[in-house]
PDB file of C-alpha atoms in Angstrom:
ATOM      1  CA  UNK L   1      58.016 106.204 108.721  1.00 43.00           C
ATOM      2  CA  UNK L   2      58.915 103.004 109.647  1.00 46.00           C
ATOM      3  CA  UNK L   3      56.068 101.481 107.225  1.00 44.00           C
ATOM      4  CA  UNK L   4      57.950 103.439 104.622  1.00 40.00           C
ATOM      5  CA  UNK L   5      61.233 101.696 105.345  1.00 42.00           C
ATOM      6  CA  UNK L   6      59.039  98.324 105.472  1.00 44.00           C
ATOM      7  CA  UNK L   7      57.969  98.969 102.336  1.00 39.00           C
ATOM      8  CA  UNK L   8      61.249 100.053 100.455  1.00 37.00           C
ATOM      9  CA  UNK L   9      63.134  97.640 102.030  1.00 42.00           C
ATOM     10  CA  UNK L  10      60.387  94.669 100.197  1.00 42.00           C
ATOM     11  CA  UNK L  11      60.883  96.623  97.015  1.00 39.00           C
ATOM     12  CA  UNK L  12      64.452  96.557  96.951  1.00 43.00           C
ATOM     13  CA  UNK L  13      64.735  92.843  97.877  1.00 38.00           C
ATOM     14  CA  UNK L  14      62.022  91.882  94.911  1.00 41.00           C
ATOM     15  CA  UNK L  15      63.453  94.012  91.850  1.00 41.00           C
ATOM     16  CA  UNK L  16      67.017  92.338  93.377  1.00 41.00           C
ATOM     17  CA  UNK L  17      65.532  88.693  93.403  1.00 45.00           C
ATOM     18  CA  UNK L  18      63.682  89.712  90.180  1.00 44.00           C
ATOM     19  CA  UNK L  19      66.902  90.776  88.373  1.00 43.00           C
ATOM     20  CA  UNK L  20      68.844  87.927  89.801  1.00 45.00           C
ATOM     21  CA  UNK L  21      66.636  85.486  88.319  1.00 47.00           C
ATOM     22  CA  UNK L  22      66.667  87.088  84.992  1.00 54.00           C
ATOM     23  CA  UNK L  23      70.636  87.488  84.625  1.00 62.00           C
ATOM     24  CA  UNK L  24      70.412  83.582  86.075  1.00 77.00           C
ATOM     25  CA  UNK L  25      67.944  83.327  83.346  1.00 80.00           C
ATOM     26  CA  UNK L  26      69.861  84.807  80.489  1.00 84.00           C
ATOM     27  CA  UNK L  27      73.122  83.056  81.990  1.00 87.00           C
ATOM     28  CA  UNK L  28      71.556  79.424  81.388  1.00 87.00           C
ATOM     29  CA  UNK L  29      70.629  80.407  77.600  1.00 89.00           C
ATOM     30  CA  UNK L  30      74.091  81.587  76.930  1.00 89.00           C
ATOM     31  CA  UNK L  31      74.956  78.075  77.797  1.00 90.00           C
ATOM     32  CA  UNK L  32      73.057  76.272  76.471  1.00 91.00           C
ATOM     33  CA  UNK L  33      73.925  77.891  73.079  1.00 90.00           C
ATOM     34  CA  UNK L  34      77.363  77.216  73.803  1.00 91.00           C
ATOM     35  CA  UNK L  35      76.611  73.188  73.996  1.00 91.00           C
ATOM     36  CA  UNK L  36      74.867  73.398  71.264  1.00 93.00           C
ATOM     37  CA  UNK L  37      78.013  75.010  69.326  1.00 91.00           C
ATOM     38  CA  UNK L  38      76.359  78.539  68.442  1.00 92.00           C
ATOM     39  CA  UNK L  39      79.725  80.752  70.314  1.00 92.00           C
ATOM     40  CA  UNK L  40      78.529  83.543  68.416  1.00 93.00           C
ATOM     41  CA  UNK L  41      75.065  83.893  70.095  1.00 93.00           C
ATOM     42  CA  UNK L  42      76.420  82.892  73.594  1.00 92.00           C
ATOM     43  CA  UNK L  43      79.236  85.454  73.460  1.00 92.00           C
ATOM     44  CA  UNK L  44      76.392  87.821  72.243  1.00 92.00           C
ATOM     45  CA  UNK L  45      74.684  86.976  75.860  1.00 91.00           C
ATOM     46  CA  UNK L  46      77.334  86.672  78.126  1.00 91.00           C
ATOM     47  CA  UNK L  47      78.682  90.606  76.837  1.00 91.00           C
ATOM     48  CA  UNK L  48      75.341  91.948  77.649  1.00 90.00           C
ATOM     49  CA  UNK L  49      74.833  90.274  81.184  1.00 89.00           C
ATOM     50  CA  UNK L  50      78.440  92.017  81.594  1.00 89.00           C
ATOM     51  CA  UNK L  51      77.797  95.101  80.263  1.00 88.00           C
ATOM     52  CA  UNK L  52      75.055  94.962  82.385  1.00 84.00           C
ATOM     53  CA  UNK L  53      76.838  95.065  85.496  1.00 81.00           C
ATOM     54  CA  UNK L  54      76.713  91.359  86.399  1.00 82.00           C
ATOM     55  CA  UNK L  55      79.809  90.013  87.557  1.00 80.00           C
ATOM     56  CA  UNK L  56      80.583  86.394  88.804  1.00 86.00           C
ATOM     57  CA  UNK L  57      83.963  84.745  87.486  1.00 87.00           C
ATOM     58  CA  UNK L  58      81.699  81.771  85.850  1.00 89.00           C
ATOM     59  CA  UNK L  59      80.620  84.370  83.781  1.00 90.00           C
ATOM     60  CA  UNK L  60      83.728  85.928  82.194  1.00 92.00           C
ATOM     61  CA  UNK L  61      85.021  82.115  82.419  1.00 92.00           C
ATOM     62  CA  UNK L  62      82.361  81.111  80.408  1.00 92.00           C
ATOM     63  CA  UNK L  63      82.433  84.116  78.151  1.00 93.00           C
ATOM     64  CA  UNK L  64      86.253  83.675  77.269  1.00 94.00           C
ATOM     65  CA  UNK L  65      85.153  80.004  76.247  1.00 93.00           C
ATOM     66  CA  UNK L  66      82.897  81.583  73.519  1.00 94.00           C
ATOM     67  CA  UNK L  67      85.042  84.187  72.380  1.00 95.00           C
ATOM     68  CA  UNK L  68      88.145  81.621  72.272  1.00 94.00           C
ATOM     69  CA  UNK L  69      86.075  79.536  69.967  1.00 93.00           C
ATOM     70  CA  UNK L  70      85.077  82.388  67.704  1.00 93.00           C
ATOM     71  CA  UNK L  71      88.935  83.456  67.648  1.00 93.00           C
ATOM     72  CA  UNK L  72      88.325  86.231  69.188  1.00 94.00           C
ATOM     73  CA  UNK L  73      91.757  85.859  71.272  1.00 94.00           C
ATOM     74  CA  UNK L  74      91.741  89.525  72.841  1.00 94.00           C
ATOM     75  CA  UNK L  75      88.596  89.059  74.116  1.00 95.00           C
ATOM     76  CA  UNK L  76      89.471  85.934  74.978  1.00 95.00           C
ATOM     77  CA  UNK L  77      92.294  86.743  76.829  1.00 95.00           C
ATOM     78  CA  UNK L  78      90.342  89.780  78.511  1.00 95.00           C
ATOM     79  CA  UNK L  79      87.536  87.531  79.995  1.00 94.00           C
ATOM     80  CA  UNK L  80      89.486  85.101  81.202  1.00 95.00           C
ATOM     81  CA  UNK L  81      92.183  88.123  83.089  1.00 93.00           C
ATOM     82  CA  UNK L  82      88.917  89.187  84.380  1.00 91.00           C
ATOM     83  CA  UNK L  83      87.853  85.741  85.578  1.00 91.00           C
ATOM     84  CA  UNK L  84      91.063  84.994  87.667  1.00 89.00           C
ATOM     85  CA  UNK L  85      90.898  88.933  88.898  1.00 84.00           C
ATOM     86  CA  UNK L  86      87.579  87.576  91.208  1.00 83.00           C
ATOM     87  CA  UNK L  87      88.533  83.688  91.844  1.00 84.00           C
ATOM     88  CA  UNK L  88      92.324  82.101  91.074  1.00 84.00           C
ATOM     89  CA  UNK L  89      91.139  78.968  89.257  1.00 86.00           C
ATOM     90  CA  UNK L  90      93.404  76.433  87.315  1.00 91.00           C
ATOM     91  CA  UNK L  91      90.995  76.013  84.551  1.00 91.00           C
ATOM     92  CA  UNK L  92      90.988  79.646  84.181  1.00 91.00           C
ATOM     93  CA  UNK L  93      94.712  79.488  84.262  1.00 93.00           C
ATOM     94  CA  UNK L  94      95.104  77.024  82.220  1.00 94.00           C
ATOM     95  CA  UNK L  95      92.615  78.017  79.510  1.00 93.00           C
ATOM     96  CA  UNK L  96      94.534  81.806  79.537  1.00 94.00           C
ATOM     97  CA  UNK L  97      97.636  79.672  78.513  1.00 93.00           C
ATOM     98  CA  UNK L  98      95.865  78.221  75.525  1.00 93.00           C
ATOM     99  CA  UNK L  99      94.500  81.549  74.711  1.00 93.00           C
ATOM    100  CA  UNK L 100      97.820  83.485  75.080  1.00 91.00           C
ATOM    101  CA  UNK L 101      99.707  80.695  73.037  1.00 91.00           C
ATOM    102  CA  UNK L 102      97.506  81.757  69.750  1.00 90.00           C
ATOM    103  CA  UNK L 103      98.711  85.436  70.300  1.00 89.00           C
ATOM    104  CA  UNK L 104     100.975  86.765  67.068  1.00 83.00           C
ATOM    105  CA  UNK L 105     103.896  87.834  67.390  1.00 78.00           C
ATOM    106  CA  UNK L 106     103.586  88.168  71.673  1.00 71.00           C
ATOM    107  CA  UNK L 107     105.620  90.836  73.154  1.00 76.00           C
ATOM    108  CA  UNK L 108     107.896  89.902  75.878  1.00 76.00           C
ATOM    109  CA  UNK L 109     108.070  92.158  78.907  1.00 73.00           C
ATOM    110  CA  UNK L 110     111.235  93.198  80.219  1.00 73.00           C
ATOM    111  CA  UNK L 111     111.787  91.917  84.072  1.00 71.00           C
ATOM    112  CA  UNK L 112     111.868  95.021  86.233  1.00 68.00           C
ATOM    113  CA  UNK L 113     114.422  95.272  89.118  1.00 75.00           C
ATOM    114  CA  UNK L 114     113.347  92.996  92.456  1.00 73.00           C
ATOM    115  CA  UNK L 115     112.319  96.515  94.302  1.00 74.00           C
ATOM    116  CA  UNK L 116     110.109  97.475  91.856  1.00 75.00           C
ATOM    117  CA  UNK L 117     108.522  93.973  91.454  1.00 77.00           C
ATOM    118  CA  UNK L 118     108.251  94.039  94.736  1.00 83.00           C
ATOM    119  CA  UNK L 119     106.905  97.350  95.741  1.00 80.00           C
ATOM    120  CA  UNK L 120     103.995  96.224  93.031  1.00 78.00           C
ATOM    121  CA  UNK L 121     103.422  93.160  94.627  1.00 79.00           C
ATOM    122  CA  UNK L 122     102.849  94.538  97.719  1.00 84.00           C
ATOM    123  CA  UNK L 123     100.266  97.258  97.003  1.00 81.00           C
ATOM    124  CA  UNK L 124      98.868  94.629  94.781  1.00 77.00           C
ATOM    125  CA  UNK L 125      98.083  92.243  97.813  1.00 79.00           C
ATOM    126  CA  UNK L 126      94.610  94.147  98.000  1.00 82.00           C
ATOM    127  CA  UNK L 127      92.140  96.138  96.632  1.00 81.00           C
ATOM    128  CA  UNK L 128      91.871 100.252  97.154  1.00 86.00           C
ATOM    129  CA  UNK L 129      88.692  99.360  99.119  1.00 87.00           C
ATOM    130  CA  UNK L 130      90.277  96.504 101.458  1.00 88.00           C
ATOM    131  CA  UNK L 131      93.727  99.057 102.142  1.00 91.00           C
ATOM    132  CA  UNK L 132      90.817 101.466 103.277  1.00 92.00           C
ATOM    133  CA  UNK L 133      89.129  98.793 105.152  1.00 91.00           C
ATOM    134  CA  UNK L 134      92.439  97.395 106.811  1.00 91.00           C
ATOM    135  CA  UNK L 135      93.051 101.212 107.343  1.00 91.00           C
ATOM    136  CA  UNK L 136      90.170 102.129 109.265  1.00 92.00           C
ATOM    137  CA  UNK L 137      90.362  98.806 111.636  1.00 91.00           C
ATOM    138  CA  UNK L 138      93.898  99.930 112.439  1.00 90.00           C
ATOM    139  CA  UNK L 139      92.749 102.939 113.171  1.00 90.00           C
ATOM    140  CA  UNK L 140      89.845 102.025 115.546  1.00 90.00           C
ATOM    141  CA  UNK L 141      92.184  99.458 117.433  1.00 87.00           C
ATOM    142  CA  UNK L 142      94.528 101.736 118.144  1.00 86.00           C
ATOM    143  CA  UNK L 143      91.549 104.933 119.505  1.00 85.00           C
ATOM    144  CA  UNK L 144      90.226 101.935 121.380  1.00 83.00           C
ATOM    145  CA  UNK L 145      93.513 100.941 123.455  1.00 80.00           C
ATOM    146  CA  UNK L 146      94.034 104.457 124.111  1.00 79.00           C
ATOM    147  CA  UNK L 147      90.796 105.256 125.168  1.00 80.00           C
ATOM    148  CA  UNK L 148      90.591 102.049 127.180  1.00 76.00           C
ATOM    149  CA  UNK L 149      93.682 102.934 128.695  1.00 72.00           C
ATOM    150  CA  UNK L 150      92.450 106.584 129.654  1.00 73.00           C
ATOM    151  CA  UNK L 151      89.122 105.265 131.026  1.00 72.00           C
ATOM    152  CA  UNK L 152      90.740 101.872 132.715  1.00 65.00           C
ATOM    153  CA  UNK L 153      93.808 103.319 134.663  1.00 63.00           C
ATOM    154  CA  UNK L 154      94.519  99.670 135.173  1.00 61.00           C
ATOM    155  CA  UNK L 155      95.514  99.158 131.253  1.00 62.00           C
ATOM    156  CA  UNK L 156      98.994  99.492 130.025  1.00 69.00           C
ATOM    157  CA  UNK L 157      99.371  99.961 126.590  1.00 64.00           C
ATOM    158  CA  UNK L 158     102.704 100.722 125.529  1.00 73.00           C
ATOM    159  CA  UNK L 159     103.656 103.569 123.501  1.00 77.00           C
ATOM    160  CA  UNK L 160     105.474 101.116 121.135  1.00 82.00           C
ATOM    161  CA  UNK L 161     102.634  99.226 120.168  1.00 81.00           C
ATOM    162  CA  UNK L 162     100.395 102.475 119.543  1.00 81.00           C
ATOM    163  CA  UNK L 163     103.424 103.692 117.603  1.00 85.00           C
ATOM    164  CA  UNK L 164     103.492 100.865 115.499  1.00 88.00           C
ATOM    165  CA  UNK L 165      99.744 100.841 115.275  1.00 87.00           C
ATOM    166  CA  UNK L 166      99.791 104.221 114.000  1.00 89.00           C
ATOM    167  CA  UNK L 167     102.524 103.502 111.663  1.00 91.00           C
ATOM    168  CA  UNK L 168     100.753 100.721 110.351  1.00 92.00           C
ATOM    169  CA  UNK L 169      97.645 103.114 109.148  1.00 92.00           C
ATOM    170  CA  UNK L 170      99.470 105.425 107.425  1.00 93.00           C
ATOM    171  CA  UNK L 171     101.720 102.347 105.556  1.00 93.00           C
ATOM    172  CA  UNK L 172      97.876 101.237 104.611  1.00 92.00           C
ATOM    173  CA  UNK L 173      96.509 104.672 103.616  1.00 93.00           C
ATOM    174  CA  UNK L 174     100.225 105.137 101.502  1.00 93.00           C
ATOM    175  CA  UNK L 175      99.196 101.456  99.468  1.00 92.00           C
ATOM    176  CA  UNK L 176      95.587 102.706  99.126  1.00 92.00           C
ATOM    177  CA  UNK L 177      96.286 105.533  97.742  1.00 92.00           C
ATOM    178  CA  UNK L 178      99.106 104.301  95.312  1.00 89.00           C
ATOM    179  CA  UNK L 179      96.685 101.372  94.309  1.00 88.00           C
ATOM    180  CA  UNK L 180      94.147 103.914  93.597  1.00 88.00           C
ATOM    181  CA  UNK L 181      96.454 105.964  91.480  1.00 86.00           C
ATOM    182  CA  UNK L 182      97.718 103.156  89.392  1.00 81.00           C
ATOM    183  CA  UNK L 183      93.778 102.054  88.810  1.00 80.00           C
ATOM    184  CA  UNK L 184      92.605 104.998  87.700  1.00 81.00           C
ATOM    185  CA  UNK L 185      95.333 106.695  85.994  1.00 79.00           C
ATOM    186  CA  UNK L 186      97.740 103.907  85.033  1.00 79.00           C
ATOM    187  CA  UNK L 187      95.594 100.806  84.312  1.00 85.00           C
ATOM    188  CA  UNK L 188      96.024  97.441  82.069  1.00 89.00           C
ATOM    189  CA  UNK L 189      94.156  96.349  79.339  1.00 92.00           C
ATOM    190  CA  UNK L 190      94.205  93.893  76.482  1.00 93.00           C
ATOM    191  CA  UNK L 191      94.277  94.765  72.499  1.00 93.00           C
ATOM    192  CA  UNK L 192      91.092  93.102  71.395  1.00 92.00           C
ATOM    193  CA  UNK L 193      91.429  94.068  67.577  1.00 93.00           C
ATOM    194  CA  UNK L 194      93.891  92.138  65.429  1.00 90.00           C
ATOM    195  CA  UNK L 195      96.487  94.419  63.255  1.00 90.00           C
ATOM    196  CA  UNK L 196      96.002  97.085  65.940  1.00 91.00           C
ATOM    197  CA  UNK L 197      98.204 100.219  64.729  1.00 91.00           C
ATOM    198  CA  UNK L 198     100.544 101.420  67.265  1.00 92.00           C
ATOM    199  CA  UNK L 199     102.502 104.576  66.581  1.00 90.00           C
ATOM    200  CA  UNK L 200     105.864 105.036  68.899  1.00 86.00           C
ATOM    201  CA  UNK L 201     105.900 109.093  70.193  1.00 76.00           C
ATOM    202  CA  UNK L 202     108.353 109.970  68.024  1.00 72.00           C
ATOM    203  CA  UNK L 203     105.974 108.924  64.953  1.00 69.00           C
ATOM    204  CA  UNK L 204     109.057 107.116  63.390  1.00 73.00           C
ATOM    205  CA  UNK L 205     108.280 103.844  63.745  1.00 80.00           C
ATOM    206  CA  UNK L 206     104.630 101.882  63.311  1.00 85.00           C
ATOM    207  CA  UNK L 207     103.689  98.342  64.187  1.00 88.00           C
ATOM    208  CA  UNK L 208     100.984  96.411  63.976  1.00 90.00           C
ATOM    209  CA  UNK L 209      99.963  94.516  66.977  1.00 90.00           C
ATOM    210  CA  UNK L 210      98.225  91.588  67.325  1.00 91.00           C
ATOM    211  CA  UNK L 211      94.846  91.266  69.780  1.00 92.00           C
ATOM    212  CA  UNK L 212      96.027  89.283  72.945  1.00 91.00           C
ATOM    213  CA  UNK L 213      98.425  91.366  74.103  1.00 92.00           C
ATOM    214  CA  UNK L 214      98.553  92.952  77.872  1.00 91.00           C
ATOM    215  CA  UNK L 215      99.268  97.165  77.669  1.00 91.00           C
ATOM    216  CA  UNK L 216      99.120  99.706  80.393  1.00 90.00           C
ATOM    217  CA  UNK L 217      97.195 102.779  79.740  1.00 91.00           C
ATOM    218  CA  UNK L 218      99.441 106.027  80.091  1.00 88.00           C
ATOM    219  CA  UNK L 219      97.108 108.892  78.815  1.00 86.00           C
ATOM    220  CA  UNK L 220      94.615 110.622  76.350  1.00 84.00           C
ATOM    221  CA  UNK L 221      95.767 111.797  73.323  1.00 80.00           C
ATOM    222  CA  UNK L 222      93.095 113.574  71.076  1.00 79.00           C
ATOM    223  CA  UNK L 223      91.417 110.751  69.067  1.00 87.00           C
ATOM    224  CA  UNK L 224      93.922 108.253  70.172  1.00 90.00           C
ATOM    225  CA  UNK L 225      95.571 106.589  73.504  1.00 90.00           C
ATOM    226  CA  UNK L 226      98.837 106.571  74.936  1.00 91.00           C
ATOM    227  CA  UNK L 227      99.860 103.329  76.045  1.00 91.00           C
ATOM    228  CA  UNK L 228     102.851 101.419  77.323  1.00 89.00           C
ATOM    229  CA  UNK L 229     104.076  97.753  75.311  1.00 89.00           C
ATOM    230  CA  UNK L 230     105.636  95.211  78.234  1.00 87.00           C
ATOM    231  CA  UNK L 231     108.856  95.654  76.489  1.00 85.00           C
ATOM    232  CA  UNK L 232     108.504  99.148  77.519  1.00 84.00           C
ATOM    233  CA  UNK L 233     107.673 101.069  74.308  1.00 87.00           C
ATOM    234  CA  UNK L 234     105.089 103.502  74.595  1.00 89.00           C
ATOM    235  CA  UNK L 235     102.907 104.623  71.612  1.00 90.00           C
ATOM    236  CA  UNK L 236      99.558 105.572  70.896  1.00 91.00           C
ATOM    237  CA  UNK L 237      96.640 103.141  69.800  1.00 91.00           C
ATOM    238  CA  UNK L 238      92.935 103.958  68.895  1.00 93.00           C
ATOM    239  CA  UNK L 239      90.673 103.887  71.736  1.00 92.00           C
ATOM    240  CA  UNK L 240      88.449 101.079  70.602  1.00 91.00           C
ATOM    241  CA  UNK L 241      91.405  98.670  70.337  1.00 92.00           C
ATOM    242  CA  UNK L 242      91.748  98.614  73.958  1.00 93.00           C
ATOM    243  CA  UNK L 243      89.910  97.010  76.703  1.00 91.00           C
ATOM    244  CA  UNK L 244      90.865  97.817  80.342  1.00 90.00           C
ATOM    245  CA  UNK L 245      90.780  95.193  82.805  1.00 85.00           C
TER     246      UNK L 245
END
């Protein structure tokens, strides 16, 4: 048996390195057709490695480069949300700017009250699987003290701090499973098709809007998708207009 784990442990680690070296293979082409001025091909590339799983914020960096010079703004836009999703960087933020700036006709979002922005902020500090992480750690310090303090008569815990320790988990669990909620069920995107047709609910008014723009998913609706506009406006779109982040 333990041969056995020898073995698939040697397998795993060469089709990773092997697969790592390809994507890191495929990633230098892409760039090098981007210096040599052929976007098309490179955004060709950089989709597939990222259809293919591989993430790395150079890549979607890189990627919204391509598609920015093919003006291809939504996709643009997308790559470059997705980019500053895994690292914060000023190029990225800077580049976004450029991208957003050749958005028609932007939509403005209205500015929520200071509760709301901040109740969003806060579950926003972390992912669902870091709330669960915090959660648990919480969780074991606090079955730790007390068990230390059952076991080692000389230990004082107080029932304050388990209190709060046990307050503190359940705050977590509340943000992971709020974050989880709004990720799954109430998600961004970005429109990546220009002249995108959005329909209002009550199917009196129409717009066309332009690729770029930042929507939140609110349902399915048949052969189309029910979405929310940042000025609040909700509407349905067709599915392939939109790209979740």
């Amino acid at each position: 048996m333990r041969y056995v784990m020898i073995l698939l442990t040697a397998l795993s680690l060469f089709f990773a390195n092997h697969l790592f070296a390809e994507n890191n293979i495929m990633f230098e082409k892409a760039n090098q057709l981007y210096h040599n001025k052929n976007y098309d091909s490179a955004s060709v590339l950089y989709q597939q490695m990222i259809q293919d799983g591989y993430c790395h914020p150079a890549l979607y960096y890189n990627a919204g480069n391509a598609y920015y010079r093919t003006n291809q703004i939504g996709m643009a836009v997308w790559c470059f949300k997705k980019a500053l999703l895994l690292d914060d960087n000023k190029n990225t933020r800077d580049n976004l700017q450029l991208a957003e700036k050749r958005i028609q006709e932007d939509i403005k979002p209205i500015e929520d009250i200071f509760f709301i922005r901040w109740w969003q902020q806060t579950y926003q500090l972390m992912t669902v699987n870091q709330w669960a992480i915090t959660a648990l750690i919480i969780f074991l310090i606090t079955w730790v003290l007390l068990l230390l303090k059952n076991i080692v008569q000389k230990i004082r815990v107080s029932k304050q701090i388990t209190s709060a320790l046990v307050v503190l988990t359940w705050v977590c669990l509340l943000f992971l499973g709020v974050r989880y909620y709004q990720d799954t069920y109430h998600y961004k995107g970005i429109i990546i098709k220009p002249d995108t047709v959005f329909k209002t609910t009550s199917k009196s008014t129409t717009i066309l809007l332009s690729e770029g723009i930042t929507v939140e998913f609110i349902a399915h609706k048949k052969n189309q998708i029910k979405v929310k506009l940042p000025d609040g406006r909700i509407g349905e779109i067709e599915p392939s207009a939109f790209k979740k982040l």
